[in-house]
Coordinates of N, CA and C in Angstrom, one line a residue:
X1 N -25.4 19.4 2.8 CA -26.4 19.9 1.9 C -25.9 19.7 0.4
X2 N -26.8 19.2 -0.4 CA -26.6 19.0 -1.8 C -27.2 20.2 -2.5
X3 N -26.5 20.9 -3.3 CA -27.0 22.1 -4.0 C -26.8 21.9 -5.5
X4 N -27.8 22.3 -6.3 CA -27.6 22.2 -7.7 C -28.3 23.4 -8.3
X5 N -27.8 24.0 -9.4 CA -28.4 25.1 -10.1 C -28.4 24.7 -11.6
X6 N -29.4 25.0 -12.2 CA -29.6 24.7 -13.7 C -29.5 26.0 -14.5
X7 N -28.6 26.0 -15.5 CA -28.5 27.1 -16.5 C -28.7 26.5 -17.9
X8 N -28.9 27.3 -18.9 CA -29.1 26.8 -20.2 C -28.5 27.8 -21.2
X9 N -28.0 27.3 -22.3 CA -27.5 28.1 -23.5 C -27.6 27.3 -24.7
X10 N -28.2 27.8 -25.8 CA -28.1 27.1 -27.1 C -28.6 25.7 -27.1
X11 N -29.6 25.3 -26.3 CA -30.1 24.0 -26.3 C -29.3 23.0 -25.4
X12 N -28.4 23.6 -24.7 CA -27.5 22.8 -23.7 C -27.8 23.2 -22.3
X13 N -28.1 22.3 -21.4 CA -28.3 22.6 -20.0 C -27.0 22.4 -19.2
X14 N -26.8 23.3 -18.3 CA -25.7 23.2 -17.4 C -26.1 23.1 -16.0
X15 N -25.7 22.0 -15.3 CA -26.0 21.8 -13.9 C -24.7 22.0 -13.1
X16 N -24.7 22.9 -12.2 CA -23.6 23.1 -11.2 C -24.1 22.4 -9.9
X17 N -23.3 21.4 -9.5 CA -23.7 20.5 -8.4 C -22.6 20.5 -7.4
X18 N -23.0 20.6 -6.1 CA -22.0 20.6 -5.0 C -22.1 19.2 -4.4
X19 N -21.4 18.3 -5.0 CA -21.3 16.9 -4.6 C -20.2 16.2 -5.3
X20 N -20.0 14.9 -5.1 CA -18.9 14.2 -5.7 C -19.3 13.9 -7.2
X21 N -18.3 14.1 -8.1 CA -18.6 13.8 -9.5 C -18.9 12.3 -9.7
X22 N -18.5 11.4 -8.8 CA -18.8 10.0 -8.9 C -20.2 9.7 -8.7
X23 N -21.1 10.7 -8.4 CA -22.5 10.5 -8.3 C -23.2 10.6 -9.6
X24 N -22.5 11.1 -10.6 CA -23.1 11.3 -11.9 C -23.5 9.9 -12.5
X25 N -24.6 9.9 -13.2 CA -25.1 8.7 -13.8 C -25.3 9.0 -15.3
X26 N -24.7 10.0 -15.9 CA -24.9 10.4 -17.3 C -24.1 9.5 -18.2
X27 N -23.9 10.0 -19.4 CA -23.2 9.3 -20.4 C -21.7 9.1 -20.1
X28 N -21.0 10.3 -19.7 CA -19.6 10.2 -19.6 C -19.1 11.1 -18.5
X29 N -18.0 10.7 -17.8 CA -17.3 11.5 -16.8 C -15.9 11.8 -17.3
X30 N -15.5 13.0 -17.2 CA -14.1 13.4 -17.6 C -13.2 13.2 -16.4
X31 N -12.2 12.4 -16.6 CA -11.2 12.1 -15.6 C -9.8 12.5 -16.0
X32 N -9.1 13.3 -15.2 CA -7.7 13.6 -15.5 C -6.8 12.4 -15.6
X33 N -5.9 12.4 -16.6 CA -5.1 11.2 -16.8 C -3.7 11.6 -17.2
X34 N -2.8 10.7 -17.1 CA -1.4 10.9 -17.5 C -1.1 10.2 -18.8
X35 N 0.0 10.4 -19.5 CA 0.2 9.8 -20.8 C 0.4 8.3 -20.9
X36 N 0.1 7.6 -19.8 CA 0.1 6.2 -19.8 C -1.3 5.7 -19.4
X37 N -2.2 6.6 -19.1 CA -3.6 6.3 -18.7 C -3.6 5.3 -17.5
X38 N -2.6 5.5 -16.6 CA -2.5 4.6 -15.5 C -2.9 5.3 -14.2
X39 N -3.2 4.5 -13.2 CA -3.6 5.0 -11.9 C -2.5 6.0 -11.4
X40 N -2.9 7.1 -10.8 CA -2.0 8.1 -10.2 C -2.5 8.4 -8.8
X41 N -1.7 8.0 -7.8 CA -2.1 8.2 -6.5 C -2.1 9.7 -6.1
X42 N -1.5 10.5 -6.9 CA -1.4 11.9 -6.6 C -2.7 12.7 -6.9
X43 N -3.6 12.0 -7.6 CA -4.9 12.6 -7.9 C -5.9 12.1 -7.0
X44 N -6.5 12.9 -6.1 CA -7.5 12.4 -5.2 C -8.7 11.7 -5.8
X45 N -9.1 12.1 -7.0 CA -10.3 11.4 -7.6 C -9.9 10.0 -8.0
X46 N -8.6 9.8 -8.4 CA -8.1 8.4 -8.7 C -8.2 7.6 -7.5
X47 N -7.7 8.1 -6.4 CA -7.7 7.3 -5.1 C -9.1 7.0 -4.7
X48 N -10.1 7.9 -4.9 CA -11.4 7.7 -4.5 C -12.1 6.6 -5.3
X49 N -11.8 6.6 -6.6 CA -12.3 5.6 -7.5 C -11.8 4.2 -7.1
X50 N -10.5 4.1 -6.9 CA -9.9 2.8 -6.5 C -10.5 2.3 -5.2
X51 N -10.7 3.2 -4.3 CA -11.3 2.8 -3.0 C -12.7 2.3 -3.2
X52 N -13.4 2.9 -4.1 CA -14.8 2.5 -4.3 C -15.0 1.3 -5.2
X53 N -14.2 1.2 -6.3 CA -14.5 0.1 -7.2 C -13.3 -0.7 -7.6
X54 N -12.1 -0.5 -7.0 CA -10.9 -1.2 -7.3 C -10.2 -0.7 -8.5
X55 N -9.3 -1.4 -9.1 CA -8.4 -1.0 -10.1 C -8.9 -1.3 -11.6
X56 N -10.1 -1.8 -11.7 CA -10.6 -2.3 -13.0 C -10.7 -1.2 -14.0
X57 N -11.1 0.0 -13.6 CA -11.2 1.1 -14.6 C -9.8 1.5 -15.2
X58 N -8.8 1.5 -14.3 CA -7.4 1.9 -14.7 C -6.7 0.8 -15.5
X59 N -7.1 -0.5 -15.2 CA -6.6 -1.6 -16.0 C -7.1 -1.5 -17.4
X60 N -8.4 -1.2 -17.5 CA -9.0 -1.0 -18.9 C -8.3 0.2 -19.6
X61 N -8.1 1.3 -18.9 CA -7.5 2.5 -19.5 C -6.1 2.2 -20.0
X62 N -5.3 1.4 -19.2 CA -3.9 1.1 -19.7 C -4.0 0.2 -20.9
X63 N -4.9 -0.7 -21.0 CA -5.1 -1.5 -22.2 C -5.4 -0.6 -23.4
X64 N -6.3 0.3 -23.2 CA -6.7 1.3 -24.3 C -5.4 2.0 -24.7
X65 N -4.6 2.5 -23.8 CA -3.4 3.2 -24.1 C -2.4 2.4 -24.9
X66 N -2.2 1.1 -24.5 CA -1.3 0.2 -25.3 C -1.8 0.0 -26.7
X67 N -3.1 -0.2 -26.8 CA -3.7 -0.4 -28.1 C -3.6 0.8 -29.0
X68 N -3.7 2.0 -28.4 CA -3.5 3.2 -29.2 C -2.1 3.3 -29.7
X69 N -1.1 3.0 -28.8 CA 0.3 3.1 -29.2 C 0.6 2.1 -30.4
X70 N 0.0 0.9 -30.3 CA 0.3 -0.1 -31.4 C -0.3 0.3 -32.7
X71 N -1.4 1.0 -32.6 CA -2.1 1.4 -33.9 C -1.6 2.7 -34.4
X72 N -1.2 3.6 -33.6 CA -0.8 5.0 -34.0 C 0.6 5.4 -33.7
X73 N 1.4 4.5 -33.1 CA 2.8 4.8 -32.8 C 2.9 5.4 -31.4
X74 N 4.1 5.4 -30.9 CA 4.3 5.9 -29.5 C 4.7 7.4 -29.6
X75 N 4.4 8.1 -28.5 CA 4.8 9.5 -28.4 C 6.2 9.5 -27.9
X76 N 7.2 10.0 -28.7 CA 8.6 9.9 -28.3 C 9.0 11.3 -27.8
X77 N 9.7 11.3 -26.7 CA 10.3 12.6 -26.2 C 11.7 12.2 -25.6
X78 N 12.7 12.6 -26.4 CA 14.0 12.3 -25.9 C 14.2 10.8 -26.0
X79 N 14.6 10.2 -24.9 CA 14.8 8.8 -24.7 C 13.6 8.1 -24.2
X80 N 12.5 8.8 -24.0 CA 11.3 8.3 -23.4 C 10.2 8.1 -24.4
X81 N 9.3 7.2 -24.1 CA 8.2 7.0 -25.0 C 6.9 6.8 -24.1
X82 N 5.8 7.3 -24.7 CA 4.5 7.2 -24.0 C 3.4 6.7 -24.9
X83 N 2.5 5.9 -24.5 CA 1.5 5.3 -25.4 C 0.5 6.3 -25.9
X84 N 0.3 7.4 -25.2 CA -0.7 8.5 -25.8 C 0.0 9.8 -25.6
X85 N -0.5 10.8 -26.3 CA 0.1 12.1 -26.4 C -0.5 13.0 -25.3
X86 N 0.2 14.0 -24.9 CA -0.3 15.1 -24.0 C -1.5 15.7 -24.7
X87 N -2.5 16.2 -23.9 CA -3.7 16.9 -24.3 C -4.7 16.0 -25.0
X88 N -4.4 14.7 -25.2 CA -5.4 13.9 -25.9 C -6.5 13.4 -24.9
X89 N -7.5 12.7 -25.5 CA -8.6 12.2 -24.8 C -9.0 10.8 -25.3
X90 N -9.2 9.9 -24.3 CA -9.4 8.5 -24.6 C -10.6 7.9 -23.8
X91 N -11.4 7.1 -24.5 CA -12.6 6.6 -23.9 C -12.5 5.2 -23.4
X92 N -13.0 4.9 -22.2 CA -13.2 3.6 -21.7 C -14.7 3.4 -21.2
X93 N -15.0 2.2 -20.9 CA -16.3 2.1 -20.3 C -16.3 2.7 -18.9
X94 N -17.4 2.8 -18.2 CA -17.5 3.4 -16.9 C -17.1 2.3 -15.8
X95 N -16.8 1.1 -16.3 CA -16.5 0.0 -15.4 C -17.6 -0.1 -14.3
X96 N -17.3 0.0 -13.1 CA -18.3 -0.1 -12.0 C -18.8 1.2 -11.5
X97 N -18.5 2.3 -12.2 CA -19.0 3.6 -11.9 C -20.5 3.7 -12.4
X98 N -21.1 4.8 -12.0 CA -22.5 5.0 -12.4 C -22.6 5.5 -13.8
X99 N -21.6 6.2 -14.3 CA -21.6 6.6 -15.7 C -21.4 5.5 -16.7
X100 N -21.8 5.7 -17.9 CA -21.6 4.6 -18.9 C -20.2 4.6 -19.4
X101 N -19.6 5.8 -19.5 CA -18.2 5.9 -20.1 C -17.4 6.9 -19.3
X102 N -16.0 6.7 -19.4 CA -15.1 7.7 -18.9 C -14.2 8.2 -20.0
X103 N -14.1 9.5 -20.0 CA -13.2 10.2 -21.0 C -11.9 10.5 -20.2
X104 N -10.8 9.9 -20.5 CA -9.6 10.1 -19.8 C -8.8 11.2 -20.5
X105 N -8.7 12.4 -19.8 CA -8.2 13.6 -20.4 C -6.7 13.7 -19.9
X106 N -5.8 13.7 -20.9 CA -4.4 13.7 -20.6 C -4.0 15.2 -20.3
X107 N -4.2 15.6 -19.1 CA -4.0 17.0 -18.7 C -2.6 17.3 -18.2
X108 N -1.7 16.9 -19.1 CA -0.2 17.1 -18.7 C 0.5 17.5 -20.0
X109 N 1.4 18.4 -19.9 CA 2.3 18.8 -21.0 C 3.7 18.3 -20.6
X110 N 4.4 17.6 -21.5 CA 5.7 17.1 -21.2 C 6.8 17.9 -21.9
X111 N 7.9 18.0 -21.3 CA 9.0 18.7 -22.0 C 10.3 18.2 -21.4
X112 N 11.4 18.4 -22.2 CA 12.7 17.9 -21.8 C 13.5 18.9 -21.0
X113 N 14.1 18.5 -19.9 CA 15.0 19.3 -19.1 C 16.3 18.5 -19.1
X114 N 17.2 18.8 -20.0 CA 18.3 18.0 -20.2 C 17.9 16.6 -20.7
X115 N 18.2 15.6 -20.0 CA 17.8 14.2 -20.4 C 16.5 13.8 -19.7
X116 N 16.1 14.6 -18.8 CA 14.9 14.2 -18.0 C 13.6 14.8 -18.6
X117 N 12.5 14.1 -18.4 CA 11.2 14.6 -18.8 C 10.5 15.2 -17.6
X118 N 10.1 16.4 -17.8 CA 9.3 17.1 -16.8 C 7.9 17.3 -17.3
X119 N 7.0 17.5 -16.4 CA 5.6 17.7 -16.7 C 5.1 19.1 -16.1
X120 N 4.1 19.6 -16.8 CA 3.5 20.9 -16.3 C 2.0 20.9 -16.7
X121 N 1.3 21.7 -16.0 CA -0.1 21.9 -16.4 C -0.4 23.4 -16.1
X122 N -0.9 24.1 -17.2 CA -1.2 25.5 -17.1 C -2.5 25.7 -17.8
X123 N -3.0 26.9 -17.9 CA -4.3 27.2 -18.6 C -4.3 26.8 -20.0
X124 N -3.1 26.9 -20.7 CA -3.0 26.5 -22.1 C -3.2 24.9 -22.2
X125 N -2.6 24.2 -21.3 CA -2.7 22.8 -21.2 C -4.2 22.4 -21.0
X126 N -4.9 23.1 -20.1 CA -6.3 22.8 -19.8 C -7.1 23.1 -21.1
X127 N -6.9 24.2 -21.7 CA -7.7 24.6 -22.8 C -7.5 23.7 -24.0
X128 N -6.3 23.3 -24.3 CA -6.1 22.3 -25.4 C -6.7 21.0 -25.1
X129 N -6.6 20.5 -23.9 CA -7.1 19.2 -23.5 C -8.7 19.2 -23.6
X130 N -9.3 20.3 -23.1 CA -10.7 20.4 -23.1 C -11.3 20.4 -24.6
X131 N -10.6 21.0 -25.5 CA -11.0 21.0 -26.9 C -11.0 19.6 -27.4
X132 N -10.0 18.8 -27.1 CA -9.9 17.4 -27.5 C -11.0 16.6 -26.8
X133 N -11.3 16.8 -25.6 CA -12.3 16.1 -24.9 C -13.7 16.4 -25.6
X134 N -14.0 17.6 -25.9 CA -15.3 18.0 -26.5 C -15.3 17.5 -27.9
X135 N -14.2 17.5 -28.6 CA -14.2 16.9 -30.0 C -14.6 15.4 -29.9
X136 N -14.0 14.7 -28.8 CA -14.3 13.3 -28.6 C -15.8 13.0 -28.4
X137 N -16.4 14.0 -27.7 CA -17.9 13.8 -27.4 C -18.6 13.6 -28.7
X138 N -18.2 14.3 -29.8 CA -18.9 14.2 -31.1 C -18.6 12.9 -31.8
X139 N -17.6 12.2 -31.4 CA -17.3 10.9 -32.0 C -18.1 9.8 -31.3
X140 N -18.7 10.0 -30.3 CA -19.5 9.0 -29.5 C -20.9 9.5 -29.3
X141 N -21.8 8.6 -28.9 CA -23.2 9.1 -28.7 C -23.4 9.7 -27.3
X142 N -22.5 10.7 -27.0 CA -22.5 11.3 -25.7 C -23.3 12.6 -25.8
X143 N -24.3 12.8 -24.9 CA -25.1 14.0 -24.9 C -24.9 14.6 -23.5
X144 N -24.5 13.8 -22.5 CA -24.3 14.3 -21.1 C -22.9 14.0 -20.7
X145 N -22.2 15.1 -20.3 CA -20.8 15.0 -19.8 C -20.7 15.6 -18.5
X146 N -20.0 14.9 -17.6 CA -19.8 15.4 -16.2 C -18.3 15.8 -16.0
X147 N -18.1 17.0 -15.4 CA -16.7 17.5 -15.2 C -16.5 17.7 -13.7
X148 N -15.4 17.2 -13.2 CA -14.9 17.7 -11.9 C -14.1 18.9 -12.2
X149 N -13.5 19.6 -11.2 CA -12.7 20.7 -11.5 C -11.3 20.2 -11.8
X150 N -11.1 19.8 -13.1 CA -9.9 19.2 -13.5 C -8.8 20.3 -13.6
X151 N -7.6 19.9 -13.3 CA -6.5 20.9 -13.3 C -6.1 21.4 -11.9
X152 N -7.1 21.4 -11.0 CA -6.8 22.0 -9.7 C -5.8 21.2 -8.9
X153 N -5.7 19.9 -9.1 CA -4.7 19.1 -8.4 C -3.3 19.4 -9.0
X154 N -3.3 19.9 -10.2 CA -2.0 20.2 -10.9 C -1.5 21.6 -10.7
X155 N -2.2 22.4 -9.9 CA -1.8 23.7 -9.6 C -2.6 24.8 -10.1
X156 N -3.6 24.5 -11.0 CA -4.5 25.6 -11.4 C -5.5 25.9 -10.3
X157 N -6.0 27.1 -10.3 CA -7.0 27.6 -9.3 C -8.4 27.1 -9.7
X158 N -9.3 26.9 -8.8 CA -10.7 26.6 -9.1 C -11.3 27.6 -10.1
X159 N -11.0 28.8 -10.0 CA -11.5 29.8 -10.9 C -11.1 29.6 -12.3
X160 N -9.8 29.2 -12.5 CA -9.3 28.9 -13.8 C -9.9 27.7 -14.4
X161 N -10.1 26.6 -13.6 CA -10.7 25.4 -14.0 C -12.2 25.7 -14.5
X162 N -12.9 26.4 -13.6 CA -14.3 26.7 -13.9 C -14.5 27.5 -15.2
X163 N -13.7 28.5 -15.3 CA -13.7 29.4 -16.5 C -13.5 28.6 -17.8
X164 N -12.4 27.8 -17.8 CA -12.1 27.1 -19.0 C -13.0 26.0 -19.3
X165 N -13.5 25.3 -18.3 CA -14.5 24.2 -18.6 C -15.8 24.8 -19.2
X166 N -16.3 25.8 -18.5 CA -17.6 26.3 -19.0 C -17.5 27.1 -20.3
X167 N -16.4 27.8 -20.5 CA -16.2 28.5 -21.8 C -16.0 27.5 -22.9
X168 N -15.3 26.4 -22.7 CA -15.1 25.4 -23.7 C -16.4 24.7 -24.1
X169 N -17.2 24.4 -23.1 CA -18.5 23.8 -23.4 C -19.4 24.7 -24.1
X170 N -19.5 25.9 -23.8 CA -20.3 26.9 -24.5 C -19.8 27.1 -25.9
X171 N -18.5 27.2 -26.1 CA -18.0 27.4 -27.4 C -18.2 26.1 -28.3
X172 N -18.1 24.9 -27.7 CA -18.3 23.7 -28.4 C -19.8 23.6 -28.9
X173 N -20.7 24.0 -28.0 CA -22.1 24.0 -28.3 C -22.4 25.0 -29.5
X174 N -21.8 26.1 -29.4 CA -22.0 27.1 -30.5 C -21.4 26.7 -31.8
X175 N -20.5 25.7 -31.8 CA -19.9 25.2 -33.0 C -20.7 24.0 -33.5
X176 N -21.8 23.7 -32.8 CA -22.6 22.6 -33.3 C -22.5 21.3 -32.6
X177 N -21.8 21.2 -31.4 CA -21.7 20.0 -30.6 C -23.0 19.4 -30.3
X178 N -23.0 18.0 -30.2 CA -24.2 17.3 -29.9 C -24.5 17.4 -28.4
X179 N -23.6 18.0 -27.6 CA -23.8 18.1 -26.2 C -25.1 18.8 -25.8
X180 N -25.8 18.1 -24.9 CA -27.1 18.6 -24.4 C -27.2 18.9 -22.9
X181 N -26.2 18.3 -22.2 CA -26.2 18.5 -20.8 C -24.8 18.4 -20.2
X182 N -24.4 19.5 -19.5 CA -23.1 19.5 -18.9 C -23.3 19.5 -17.4
X183 N -22.6 18.7 -16.7 CA -22.6 18.7 -15.2 C -21.3 19.1 -14.6
X184 N -21.2 20.2 -13.9 CA -20.0 20.6 -13.3 C -20.1 20.4 -11.8
X185 N -19.1 19.6 -11.3 CA -19.2 19.1 -9.9 C -18.1 19.9 -9.1
X186 N -18.5 20.5 -8.0 CA -17.6 21.2 -7.1 C -17.9 20.6 -5.7
X187 N -16.9 20.9 -4.8 CA -17.1 20.4 -3.4 C -17.1 21.5 -2.4
X188 N -16.4 22.6 -2.6 CA -16.4 23.7 -1.7 C -17.5 24.7 -1.9
X189 N -18.0 25.4 -0.9 CA -18.9 26.4 -1.0 C -18.4 27.5 -1.9
X190 N -17.1 27.9 -1.7 CA -16.6 29.0 -2.5 C -16.5 28.7 -4.0
X191 N -16.2 27.4 -4.3 CA -16.2 27.0 -5.7 C -17.6 27.0 -6.3
X192 N -18.6 26.6 -5.5 CA -19.9 26.7 -6.0 C -20.3 28.1 -6.3
X193 N -19.9 29.0 -5.5 CA -20.2 30.4 -5.7 C -19.5 30.9 -7.0
X194 N -18.3 30.6 -7.1 CA -17.5 31.0 -8.3 C -18.2 30.5 -9.6
X195 N -18.6 29.2 -9.6 CA -19.2 28.6 -10.8 C -20.5 29.2 -11.1
X196 N -21.3 29.4 -10.0 CA -22.7 30.0 -10.2 C -22.6 31.4 -10.7
X197 N -21.6 32.2 -10.2 CA -21.5 33.5 -10.7 C -21.1 33.6 -12.2
X198 N -20.1 32.8 -12.5 CA -19.7 32.7 -13.9 C -20.8 32.3 -14.8
X199 N -21.5 31.2 -14.4 CA -22.6 30.7 -15.3 C -23.7 31.7 -15.4
X200 N -24.0 32.4 -14.3 CA -25.1 33.3 -14.3 C -24.8 34.5 -15.3
X201 N -23.5 34.8 -15.4 CA -23.1 35.9 -16.3 C -23.0 35.5 -17.8
X202 N -22.9 34.2 -18.0 CA -22.6 33.7 -19.4 C -23.7 32.7 -19.9
X203 N -24.5 32.1 -19.0 CA -25.5 31.2 -19.4 C -26.8 31.8 -18.8
X204 N -27.9 31.2 -19.1 CA -29.2 31.7 -18.6 C -29.7 30.8 -17.4
X205 N -29.8 31.4 -16.2 CA -30.3 30.6 -15.1 C -31.8 30.3 -15.2
X206 N -32.1 29.1 -14.9 CA -33.5 28.7 -15.0 C -34.1 28.1 -13.8
X207 N -33.2 27.5 -12.9 CA -33.8 26.8 -11.7 C -32.7 26.6 -10.7
X208 N -33.0 26.7 -9.4 CA -32.1 26.3 -8.3 C -32.8 25.5 -7.3
X209 N -32.1 24.6 -6.6 CA -32.7 24.0 -5.5 C -31.7 23.4 -4.6
X210 N -32.1 23.1 -3.4 CA -31.2 22.5 -2.4 C -31.9 21.2 -1.8
X211 N -31.1 20.2 -1.6 CA -31.6 19.0 -1.0 C -30.9 18.6 0.3

């Protein structure tokens, strides 16, 4: 069963959809990324994309990362260097996906443990990354943005992901963002219930349907 519910706030519509985020045909899809913008088999959505359309999207993303490093310098941490910074957001085409563009959200914080670089993802990481994602929206002609439950693969709970995504979108709209449509994609019934409950309490529900 495909379920969707429509909410609205401040001229922005929110769709909570129980289906794959790769079914979105809007302006942009937010995709979790690492500081090299390369394919990561540890992220299920990355694996699904490669299975569906091959490596083209990630090849383009790596080229964008290298270009960013050459223009802006490398992010240096100890003896290691990365082409893009943690928490940043970078745009590629949608390649062979249905969306026009992909916003690669570097949802990782890096830190030194001795000489080794370790990574972590917590609610602060998610919050900082979402702000940069939504700032990026205003730099492009994006009015529709689709979000999977980013951060959950890195250890955050669905509730934390839902809360921070929807709060960040609402705050951005209240700051004057051009955002007109947010699509939140969930897969589990329990996540749909969590998202719908939070949205109902913070946005205005206008329509529900099942297909």
